[in-house]
Tab-separated table of C-alpha atoms in Angstrom:
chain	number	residue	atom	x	y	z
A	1	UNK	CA	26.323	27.323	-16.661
A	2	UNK	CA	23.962	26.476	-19.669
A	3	UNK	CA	20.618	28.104	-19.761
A	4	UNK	CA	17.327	27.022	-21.162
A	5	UNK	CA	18.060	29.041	-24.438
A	6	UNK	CA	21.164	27.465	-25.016
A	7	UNK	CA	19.541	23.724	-24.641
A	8	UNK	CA	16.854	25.369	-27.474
A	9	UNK	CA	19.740	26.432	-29.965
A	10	UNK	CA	21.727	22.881	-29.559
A	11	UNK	CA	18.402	21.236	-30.126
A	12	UNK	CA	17.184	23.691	-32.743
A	13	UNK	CA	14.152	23.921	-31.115
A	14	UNK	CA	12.051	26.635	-29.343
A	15	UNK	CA	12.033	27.238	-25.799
A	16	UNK	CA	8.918	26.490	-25.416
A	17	UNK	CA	10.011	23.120	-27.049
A	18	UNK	CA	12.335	22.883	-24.179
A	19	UNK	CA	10.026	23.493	-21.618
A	20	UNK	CA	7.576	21.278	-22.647
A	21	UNK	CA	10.189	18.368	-22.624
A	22	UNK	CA	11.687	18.950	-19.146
A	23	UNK	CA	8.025	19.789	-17.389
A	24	UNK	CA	6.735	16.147	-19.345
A	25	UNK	CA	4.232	17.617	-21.913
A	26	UNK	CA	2.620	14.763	-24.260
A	27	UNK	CA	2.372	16.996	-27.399
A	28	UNK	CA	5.848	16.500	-28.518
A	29	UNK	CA	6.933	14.126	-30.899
A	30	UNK	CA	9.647	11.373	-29.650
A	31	UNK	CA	11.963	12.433	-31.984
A	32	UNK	CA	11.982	16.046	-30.828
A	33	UNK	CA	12.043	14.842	-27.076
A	34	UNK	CA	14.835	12.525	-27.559
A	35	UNK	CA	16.949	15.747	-29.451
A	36	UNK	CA	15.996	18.073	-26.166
A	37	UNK	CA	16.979	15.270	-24.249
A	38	UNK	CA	20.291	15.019	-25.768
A	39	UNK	CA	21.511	18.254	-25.902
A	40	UNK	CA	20.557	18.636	-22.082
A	41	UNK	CA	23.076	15.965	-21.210
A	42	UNK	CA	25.783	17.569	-23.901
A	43	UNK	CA	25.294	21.072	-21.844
A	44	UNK	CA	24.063	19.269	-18.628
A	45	UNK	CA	21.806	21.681	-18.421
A	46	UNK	CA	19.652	21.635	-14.904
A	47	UNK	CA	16.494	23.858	-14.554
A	48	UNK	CA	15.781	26.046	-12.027
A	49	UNK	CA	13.618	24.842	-9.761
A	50	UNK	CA	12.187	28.083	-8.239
A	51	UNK	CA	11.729	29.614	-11.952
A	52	UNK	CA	10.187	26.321	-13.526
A	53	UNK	CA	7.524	26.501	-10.390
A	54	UNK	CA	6.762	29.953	-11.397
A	55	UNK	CA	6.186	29.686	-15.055
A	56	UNK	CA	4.205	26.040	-13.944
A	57	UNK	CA	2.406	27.384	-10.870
A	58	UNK	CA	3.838	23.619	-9.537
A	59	UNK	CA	6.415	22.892	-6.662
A	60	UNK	CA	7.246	19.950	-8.186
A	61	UNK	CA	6.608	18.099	-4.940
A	62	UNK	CA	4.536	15.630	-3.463
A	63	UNK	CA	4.189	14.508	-0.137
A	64	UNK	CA	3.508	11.341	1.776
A	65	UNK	CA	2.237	10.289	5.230
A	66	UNK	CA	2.357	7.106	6.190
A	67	UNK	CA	0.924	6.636	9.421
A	68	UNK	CA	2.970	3.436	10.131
A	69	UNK	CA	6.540	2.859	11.560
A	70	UNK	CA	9.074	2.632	8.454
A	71	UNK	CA	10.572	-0.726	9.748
A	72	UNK	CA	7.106	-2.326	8.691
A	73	UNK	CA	8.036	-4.240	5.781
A	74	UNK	CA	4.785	-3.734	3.924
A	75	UNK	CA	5.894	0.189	4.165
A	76	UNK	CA	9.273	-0.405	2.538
A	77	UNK	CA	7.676	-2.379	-0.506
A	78	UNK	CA	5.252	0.275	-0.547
A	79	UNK	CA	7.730	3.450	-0.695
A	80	UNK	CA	9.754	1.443	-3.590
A	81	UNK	CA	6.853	1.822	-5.636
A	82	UNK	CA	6.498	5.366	-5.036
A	83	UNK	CA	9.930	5.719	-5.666
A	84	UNK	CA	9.959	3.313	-9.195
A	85	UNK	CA	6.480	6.041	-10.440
A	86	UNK	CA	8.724	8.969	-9.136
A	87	UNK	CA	12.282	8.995	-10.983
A	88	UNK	CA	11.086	9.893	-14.754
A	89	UNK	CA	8.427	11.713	-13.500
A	90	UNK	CA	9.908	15.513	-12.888
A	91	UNK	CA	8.658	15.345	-9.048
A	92	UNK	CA	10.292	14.886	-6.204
A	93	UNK	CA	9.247	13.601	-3.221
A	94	UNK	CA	8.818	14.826	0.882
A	95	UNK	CA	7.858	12.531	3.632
A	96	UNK	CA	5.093	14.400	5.718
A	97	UNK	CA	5.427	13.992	9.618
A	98	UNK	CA	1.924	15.135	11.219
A	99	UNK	CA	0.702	15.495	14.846
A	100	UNK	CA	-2.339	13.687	14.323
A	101	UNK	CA	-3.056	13.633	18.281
A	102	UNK	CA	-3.251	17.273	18.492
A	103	UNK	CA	-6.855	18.170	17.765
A	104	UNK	CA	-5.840	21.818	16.972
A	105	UNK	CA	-2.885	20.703	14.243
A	106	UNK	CA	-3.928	21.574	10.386
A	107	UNK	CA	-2.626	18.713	8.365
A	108	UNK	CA	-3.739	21.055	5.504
A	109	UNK	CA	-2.190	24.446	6.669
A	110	UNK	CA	1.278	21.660	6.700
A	111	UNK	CA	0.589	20.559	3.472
A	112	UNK	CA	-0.374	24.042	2.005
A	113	UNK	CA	2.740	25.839	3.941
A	114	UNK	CA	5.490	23.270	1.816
A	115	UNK	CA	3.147	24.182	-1.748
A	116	UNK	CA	2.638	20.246	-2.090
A	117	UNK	CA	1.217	20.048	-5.276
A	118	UNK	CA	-0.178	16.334	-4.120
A	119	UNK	CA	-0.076	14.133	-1.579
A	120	UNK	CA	-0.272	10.250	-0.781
A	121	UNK	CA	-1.660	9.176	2.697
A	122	UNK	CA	-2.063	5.843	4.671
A	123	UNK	CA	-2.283	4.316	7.670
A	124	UNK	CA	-4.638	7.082	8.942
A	125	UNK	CA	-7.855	6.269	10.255
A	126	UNK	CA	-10.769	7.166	7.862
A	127	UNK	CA	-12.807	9.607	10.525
A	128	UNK	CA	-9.497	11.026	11.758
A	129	UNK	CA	-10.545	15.095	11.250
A	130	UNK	CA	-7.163	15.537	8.946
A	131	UNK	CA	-8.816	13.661	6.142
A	132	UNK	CA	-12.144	15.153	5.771
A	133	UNK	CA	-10.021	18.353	6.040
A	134	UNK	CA	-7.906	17.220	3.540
A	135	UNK	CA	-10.572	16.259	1.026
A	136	UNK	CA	-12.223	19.840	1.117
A	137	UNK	CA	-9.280	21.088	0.745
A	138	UNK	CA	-8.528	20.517	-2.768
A	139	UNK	CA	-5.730	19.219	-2.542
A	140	UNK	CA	-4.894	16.341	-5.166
A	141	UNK	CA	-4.510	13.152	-2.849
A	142	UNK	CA	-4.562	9.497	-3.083
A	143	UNK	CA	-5.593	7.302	-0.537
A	144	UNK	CA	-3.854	3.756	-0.319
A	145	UNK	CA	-6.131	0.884	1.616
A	146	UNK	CA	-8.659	3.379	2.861
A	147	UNK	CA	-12.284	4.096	0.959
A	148	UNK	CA	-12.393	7.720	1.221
A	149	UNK	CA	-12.655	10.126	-1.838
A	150	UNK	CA	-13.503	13.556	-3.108
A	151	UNK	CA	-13.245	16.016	-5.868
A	152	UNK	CA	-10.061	16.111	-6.050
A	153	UNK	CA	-9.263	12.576	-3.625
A	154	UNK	CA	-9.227	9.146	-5.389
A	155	UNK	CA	-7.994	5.701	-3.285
A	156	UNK	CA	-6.605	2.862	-4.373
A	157	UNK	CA	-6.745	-0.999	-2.304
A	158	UNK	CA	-6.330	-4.771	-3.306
A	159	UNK	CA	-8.694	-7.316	-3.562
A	160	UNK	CA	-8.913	-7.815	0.615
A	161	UNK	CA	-12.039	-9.885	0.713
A	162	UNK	CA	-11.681	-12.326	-2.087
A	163	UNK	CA	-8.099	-13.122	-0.966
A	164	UNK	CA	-8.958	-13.896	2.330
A	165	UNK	CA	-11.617	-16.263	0.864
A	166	UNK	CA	-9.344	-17.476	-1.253
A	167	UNK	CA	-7.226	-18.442	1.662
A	168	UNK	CA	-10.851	-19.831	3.411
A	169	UNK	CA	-11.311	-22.068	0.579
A	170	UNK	CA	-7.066	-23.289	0.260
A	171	UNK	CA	-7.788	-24.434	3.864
A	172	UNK	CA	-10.770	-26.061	3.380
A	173	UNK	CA	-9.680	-28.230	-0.223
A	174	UNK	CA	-6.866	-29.783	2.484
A	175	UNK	CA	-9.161	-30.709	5.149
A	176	UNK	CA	-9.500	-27.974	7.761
A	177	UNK	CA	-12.961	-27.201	9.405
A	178	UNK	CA	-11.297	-25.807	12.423
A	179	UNK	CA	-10.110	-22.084	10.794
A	180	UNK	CA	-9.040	-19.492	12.752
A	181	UNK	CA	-8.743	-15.659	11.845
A	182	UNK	CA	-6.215	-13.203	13.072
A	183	UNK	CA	-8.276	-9.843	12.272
A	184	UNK	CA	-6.772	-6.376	12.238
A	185	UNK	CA	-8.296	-3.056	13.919
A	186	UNK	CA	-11.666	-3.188	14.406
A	187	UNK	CA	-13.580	-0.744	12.105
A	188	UNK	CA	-10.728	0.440	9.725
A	189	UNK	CA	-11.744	-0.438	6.370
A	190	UNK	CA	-9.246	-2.951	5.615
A	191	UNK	CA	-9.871	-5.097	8.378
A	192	UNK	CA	-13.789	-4.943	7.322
A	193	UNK	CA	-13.192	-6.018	4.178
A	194	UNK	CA	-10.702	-9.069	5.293
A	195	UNK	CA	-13.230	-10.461	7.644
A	196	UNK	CA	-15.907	-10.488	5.594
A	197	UNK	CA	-13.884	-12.492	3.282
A	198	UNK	CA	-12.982	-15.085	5.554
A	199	UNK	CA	-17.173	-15.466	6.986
A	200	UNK	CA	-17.574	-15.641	2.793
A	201	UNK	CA	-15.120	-18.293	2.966
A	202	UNK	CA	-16.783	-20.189	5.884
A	203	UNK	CA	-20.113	-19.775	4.630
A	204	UNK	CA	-19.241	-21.411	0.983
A	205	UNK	CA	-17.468	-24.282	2.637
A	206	UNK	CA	-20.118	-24.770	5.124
A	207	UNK	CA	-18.597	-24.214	8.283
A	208	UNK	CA	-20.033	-22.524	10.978
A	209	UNK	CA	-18.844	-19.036	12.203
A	210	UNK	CA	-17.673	-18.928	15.662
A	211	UNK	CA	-16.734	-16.329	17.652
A	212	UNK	CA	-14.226	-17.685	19.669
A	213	UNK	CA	-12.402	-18.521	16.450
A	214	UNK	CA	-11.815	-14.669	15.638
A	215	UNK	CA	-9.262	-12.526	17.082
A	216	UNK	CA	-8.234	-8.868	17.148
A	217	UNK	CA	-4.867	-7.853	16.750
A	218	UNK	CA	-2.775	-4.953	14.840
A	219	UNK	CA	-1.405	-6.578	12.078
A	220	UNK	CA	1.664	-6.753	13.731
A	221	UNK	CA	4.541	-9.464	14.873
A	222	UNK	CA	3.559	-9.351	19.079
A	223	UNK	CA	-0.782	-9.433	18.168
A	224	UNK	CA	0.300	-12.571	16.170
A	225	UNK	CA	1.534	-14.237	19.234
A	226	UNK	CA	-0.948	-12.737	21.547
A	227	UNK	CA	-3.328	-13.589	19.402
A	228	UNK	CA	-2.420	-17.261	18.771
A	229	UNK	CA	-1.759	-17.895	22.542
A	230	UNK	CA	-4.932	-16.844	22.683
A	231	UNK	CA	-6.279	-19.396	20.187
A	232	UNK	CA	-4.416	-22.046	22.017
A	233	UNK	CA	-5.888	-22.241	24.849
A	234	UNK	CA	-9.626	-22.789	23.943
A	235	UNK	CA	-10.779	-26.242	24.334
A	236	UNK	CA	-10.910	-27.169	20.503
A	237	UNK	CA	-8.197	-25.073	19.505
A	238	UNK	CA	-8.046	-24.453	15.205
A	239	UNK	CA	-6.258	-26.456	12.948
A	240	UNK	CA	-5.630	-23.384	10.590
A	241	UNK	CA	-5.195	-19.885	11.055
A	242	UNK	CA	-5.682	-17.097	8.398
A	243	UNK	CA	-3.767	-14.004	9.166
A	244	UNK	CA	-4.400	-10.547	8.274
A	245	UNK	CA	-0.846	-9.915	7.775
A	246	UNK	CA	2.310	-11.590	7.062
A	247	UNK	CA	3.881	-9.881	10.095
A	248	UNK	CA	1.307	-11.570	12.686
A	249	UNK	CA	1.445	-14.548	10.412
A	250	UNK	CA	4.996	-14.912	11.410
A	251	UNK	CA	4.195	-14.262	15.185
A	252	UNK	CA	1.466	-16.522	14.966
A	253	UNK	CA	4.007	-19.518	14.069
A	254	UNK	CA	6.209	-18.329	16.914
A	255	UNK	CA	3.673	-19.053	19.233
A	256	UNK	CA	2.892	-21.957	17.650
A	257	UNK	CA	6.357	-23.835	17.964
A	258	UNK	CA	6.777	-21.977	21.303
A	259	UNK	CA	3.935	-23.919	22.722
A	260	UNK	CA	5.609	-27.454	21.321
A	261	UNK	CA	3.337	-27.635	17.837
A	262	UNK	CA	4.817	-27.115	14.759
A	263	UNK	CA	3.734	-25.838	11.226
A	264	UNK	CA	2.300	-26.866	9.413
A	265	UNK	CA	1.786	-30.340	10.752
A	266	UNK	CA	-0.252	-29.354	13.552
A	267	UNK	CA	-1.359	-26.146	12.666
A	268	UNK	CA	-1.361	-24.463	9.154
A	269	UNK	CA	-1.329	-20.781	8.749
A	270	UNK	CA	-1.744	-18.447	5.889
A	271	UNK	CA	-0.896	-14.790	5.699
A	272	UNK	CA	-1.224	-11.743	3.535
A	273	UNK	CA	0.804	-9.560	1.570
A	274	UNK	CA	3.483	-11.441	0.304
A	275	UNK	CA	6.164	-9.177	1.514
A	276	UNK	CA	10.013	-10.115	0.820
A	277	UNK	CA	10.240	-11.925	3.812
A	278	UNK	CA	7.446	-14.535	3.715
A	279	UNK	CA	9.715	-16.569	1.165
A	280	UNK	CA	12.471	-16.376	3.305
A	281	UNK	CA	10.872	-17.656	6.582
A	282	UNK	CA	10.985	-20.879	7.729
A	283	UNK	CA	8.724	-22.908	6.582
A	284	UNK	CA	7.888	-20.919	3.973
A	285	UNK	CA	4.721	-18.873	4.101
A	286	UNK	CA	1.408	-19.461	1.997
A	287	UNK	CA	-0.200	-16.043	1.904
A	288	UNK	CA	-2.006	-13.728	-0.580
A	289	UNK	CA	-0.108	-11.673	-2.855
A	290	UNK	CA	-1.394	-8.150	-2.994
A	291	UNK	CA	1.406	-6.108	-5.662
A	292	UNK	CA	2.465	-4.093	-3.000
A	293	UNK	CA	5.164	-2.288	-5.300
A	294	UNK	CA	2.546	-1.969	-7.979
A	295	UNK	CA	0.402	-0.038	-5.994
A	296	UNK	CA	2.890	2.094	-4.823
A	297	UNK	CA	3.273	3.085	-8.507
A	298	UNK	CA	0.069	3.406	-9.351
A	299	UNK	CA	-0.796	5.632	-6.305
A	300	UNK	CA	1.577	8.236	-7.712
A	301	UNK	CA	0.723	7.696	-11.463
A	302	UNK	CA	-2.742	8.381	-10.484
A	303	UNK	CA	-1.877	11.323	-8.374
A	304	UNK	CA	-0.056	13.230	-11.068
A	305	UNK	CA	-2.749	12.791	-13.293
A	306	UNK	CA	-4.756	14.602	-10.874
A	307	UNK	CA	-2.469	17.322	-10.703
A	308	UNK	CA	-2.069	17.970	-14.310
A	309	UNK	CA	-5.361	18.098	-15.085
A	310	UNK	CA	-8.415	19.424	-12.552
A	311	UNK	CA	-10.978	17.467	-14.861
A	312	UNK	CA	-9.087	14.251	-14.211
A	313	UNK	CA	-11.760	11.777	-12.460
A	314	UNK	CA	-10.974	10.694	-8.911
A	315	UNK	CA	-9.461	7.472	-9.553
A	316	UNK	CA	-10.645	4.463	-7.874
A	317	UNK	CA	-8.556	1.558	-7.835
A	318	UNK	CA	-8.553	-1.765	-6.970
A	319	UNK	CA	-5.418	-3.906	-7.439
A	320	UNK	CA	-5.772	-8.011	-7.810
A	321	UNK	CA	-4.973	-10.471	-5.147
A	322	UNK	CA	-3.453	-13.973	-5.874
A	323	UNK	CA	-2.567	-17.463	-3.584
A	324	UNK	CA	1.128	-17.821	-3.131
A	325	UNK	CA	1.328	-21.249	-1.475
A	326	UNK	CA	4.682	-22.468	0.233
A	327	UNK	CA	5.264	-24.560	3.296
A	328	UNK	CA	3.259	-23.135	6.046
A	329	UNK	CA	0.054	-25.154	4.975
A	330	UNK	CA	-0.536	-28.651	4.389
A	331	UNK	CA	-3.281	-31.336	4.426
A	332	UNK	CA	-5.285	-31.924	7.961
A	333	UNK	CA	-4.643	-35.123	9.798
A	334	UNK	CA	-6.416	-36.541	12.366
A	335	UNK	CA	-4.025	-36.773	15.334
């Protein structure tokens, strides 16, 4: 089995040359990296994991909870990202399973126990005690769709309330005055930040706010149909419905055609995130893009900077969000 010495004399380089290369050091030239390169693959050379953590003080590792089930589509995009930042980057990666119900569990202490040297959370509520914890702690993290931060803790979201204006305003330019909005959890951050893009929306095309016109639901498939059975059976029932997720966008429609309407000539509805599916559904669904893969990538490019360097700022990112318009909306008519 080759050893890091032997990589150094095939490359005719140090082996501190060597190290540099394989543990992603900027301060050597491409020329040098793409020799070190080489004569690892001629030797297939493959460090030591253990030893390179103790010359590094690294585990090479870094974790992610994702407080969400897997099967969510958004999640899926999400971990691809991750995935895309992680393969040239010299980490690998361990999904984190915490008790977050148990009020005596350390997320920390299960962090700190598997030498994480970073860590990538979502879907956890912003006052749940793990993620105050977790920002004293030290610990490099980065948040994805929640506003927290520290020292050592940056986040990183999409434009949530100008795309659901933007989705206001697409309404409004074909006619609707009667728009609807599917809202999220009450109080997470996310959900904030989407309604008070859609009362934006209202407000700069002049329609009144009404409460009866907003419901709360979970962002998933079954609070889209609760949701729009709901909607259905006021008196003056919408003629639009903005969504705070494709998934309940999609349930929304079911309910919709269930009930003997159709999209989107009776009703038109708009979702967001643009995941893989919303092309693929029939009719096709308008919604607002948010580069779900992008900030995957960008969670973990961030993250790493963190961890190689303590002075690195918290980053705080904010990704753009964009109109994707397909079949599920179309111009109000007057039945």
């Amino acid at each position: 089995m080759a050893s890091i010495h032997d990589v150094a004399k095939e490359a005719g380089v140090s082996v501190a040359t060597v190290s540099k290369v394989i543990n992603h050091y900027p301060d050597v030239s491409e020329k040098t990296r793409k020799k070190v390169k080489n004569a690892i693959e001629l030797l297939r050379y493959r460090p030591n994991v253990i030893a390179r953590g103790l010359v590094t003080g690294r585990s090479w590792t870094v974790g992610v909870l994702i407080n969400i089930p897997f099967t969510n589509p958004y999640v899926s995009m999400l971990l691809e990202g991750i995935k895309t930042a992680l393969e040239n980057s010299g980490y690998d990666l361990m999904r984190l399973s915490a008790r977050l119900n148990d009020p005596g569990y350390s997320f920390v202490d299960h962090c700190q126990s598997r030498n994480l040297d970073g860590v990538v959370v979502f879907g956890v509520e912003k006052d749940h005690h793990s993620i105050q914890e977790l920002i004293e702690s030290g610990i490099p993290t980065m948040f994805v769709d929640m506003d927290a931060t520290g020292q050592r803790a940056g986040n990183i979201t999409t434009e949530n309330r100008n795309g659901v204006h933007m989705a206001v305003r697409h309404l409004y330019e074909l006619g609707h005055q009667r728009i609807a909005y599917l809202a999220g959890v009450p109080g997470q951050p996310v959900n904030e930040s989407r309604l008070a893009g859609y009362r934006d929306g209202l407000e700069t095309s002049s329609i009144p706010y009404r409460e009866d016109y907003v419901v709360n639901g979970d962002y998933s498939y079954d609070s889209g149909i609760q949701g729009m059975r709901m909607l259905l059976q006021l008196d003056q029932p919408p003629t639009a419905v903005v969504c705070t997720s494709d998934m309940a966008a999609f349930g929304v429609i079911h309910a919709i055609e269930a009930h003997g309407l159709s999209v989107p000539g009776d009703i038109s509805v708009v979702g967001f995130d643009n995941i893989y599916e919303a092309e693929l559904f029939k009719p096709g669904l308008t919604t607002i893009n948010q580069n779900i893969h992008a900030i995957g990538v960008k969670s973990i490019e961030e993250l790493i900077s963190m961890i190689k360097s303590a002075e690195y700022p918290p980053p705080v990112v904010t990704e753009p969000s964009s109109l994707v318009i397909r079949e599920s909306t179309a111009r109000y008519s007057e039945q």
